[in-house]
């Protein structure tokens, strides 16, 4: 059902019911917008044995050295 069809059906309702339907729809949209969304998991192509949770945990780990630091330590920059 398209949005135009829904809105024409709502317009045919009495005013009090229109307000109830529109209020319900507004709450549904607000709930979807505030729901936490997880970033999609990009699976490694090397058949990595890690679970989705382990990959998510590792994605937030920013410890270690940057590529620039590694190259400088090897005298490549």
XYZ file of C-alpha atoms in Angstrom:
77
model
C 0.000 0.000 0.000
C 1.438 3.365 -0.965
C 1.577 6.424 1.239
C -0.965 8.173 -0.987
C -3.419 5.294 -0.491
C -2.893 5.365 3.275
C -3.372 9.114 3.483
C -6.567 9.010 1.379
C -7.920 6.247 3.631
C -7.038 8.296 6.722
C -8.663 11.395 5.202
C -11.926 9.443 4.881
C -12.028 8.840 8.646
C -13.741 11.111 11.154
C -11.457 13.837 12.613
C -10.972 12.122 15.987
C -9.922 8.865 14.345
C -7.651 10.752 11.937
C -5.823 12.280 14.901
C -5.457 8.852 16.551
C -4.068 7.248 13.394
C -1.677 10.123 12.698
C -0.513 10.147 16.320
C 0.120 6.399 16.145
C 2.074 6.754 12.904
C 4.108 9.621 14.353
C 5.034 7.501 17.392
C 6.050 4.603 15.132
C 8.313 6.814 13.032
C 9.863 8.373 16.140
C 10.515 4.920 17.619
C 12.251 3.766 14.437
C 14.411 6.897 14.294
C 15.574 6.533 17.896
C 16.216 2.791 17.714
C 19.934 2.077 17.886
C 21.234 0.860 14.563
C 24.214 -1.388 14.346
C 26.786 -0.945 11.680
C 26.697 -3.799 9.198
C 29.443 -6.363 9.608
C 31.852 -6.617 6.728
C 32.981 -10.200 6.721
C 36.674 -10.710 6.042
C 37.428 -12.635 2.873
C 40.016 -14.828 4.574
C 37.438 -17.068 6.331
C 38.072 -15.335 9.651
C 36.767 -17.487 12.528
C 35.644 -14.499 14.629
C 31.991 -14.100 15.553
C 29.997 -10.960 14.722
C 30.285 -9.802 18.351
C 34.070 -10.233 18.313
C 34.333 -8.254 15.083
C 32.155 -5.463 16.558
C 34.301 -5.368 19.704
C 37.471 -5.193 17.622
C 36.089 -2.400 15.475
C 35.975 -0.157 18.533
C 39.553 -0.916 19.571
C 41.776 1.962 18.507
C 44.891 0.965 20.418
C 48.107 0.161 18.642
C 50.174 2.041 16.089
C 49.064 3.789 12.949
C 50.442 2.789 9.561
C 52.416 6.026 9.467
C 54.078 5.159 12.807
C 54.992 1.685 11.583
C 56.491 3.017 8.353
C 58.495 5.666 10.249
C 59.852 3.061 12.681
C 61.121 1.045 9.719
C 62.687 4.094 8.120
C 60.324 4.094 5.170
C 59.156 7.673 5.735
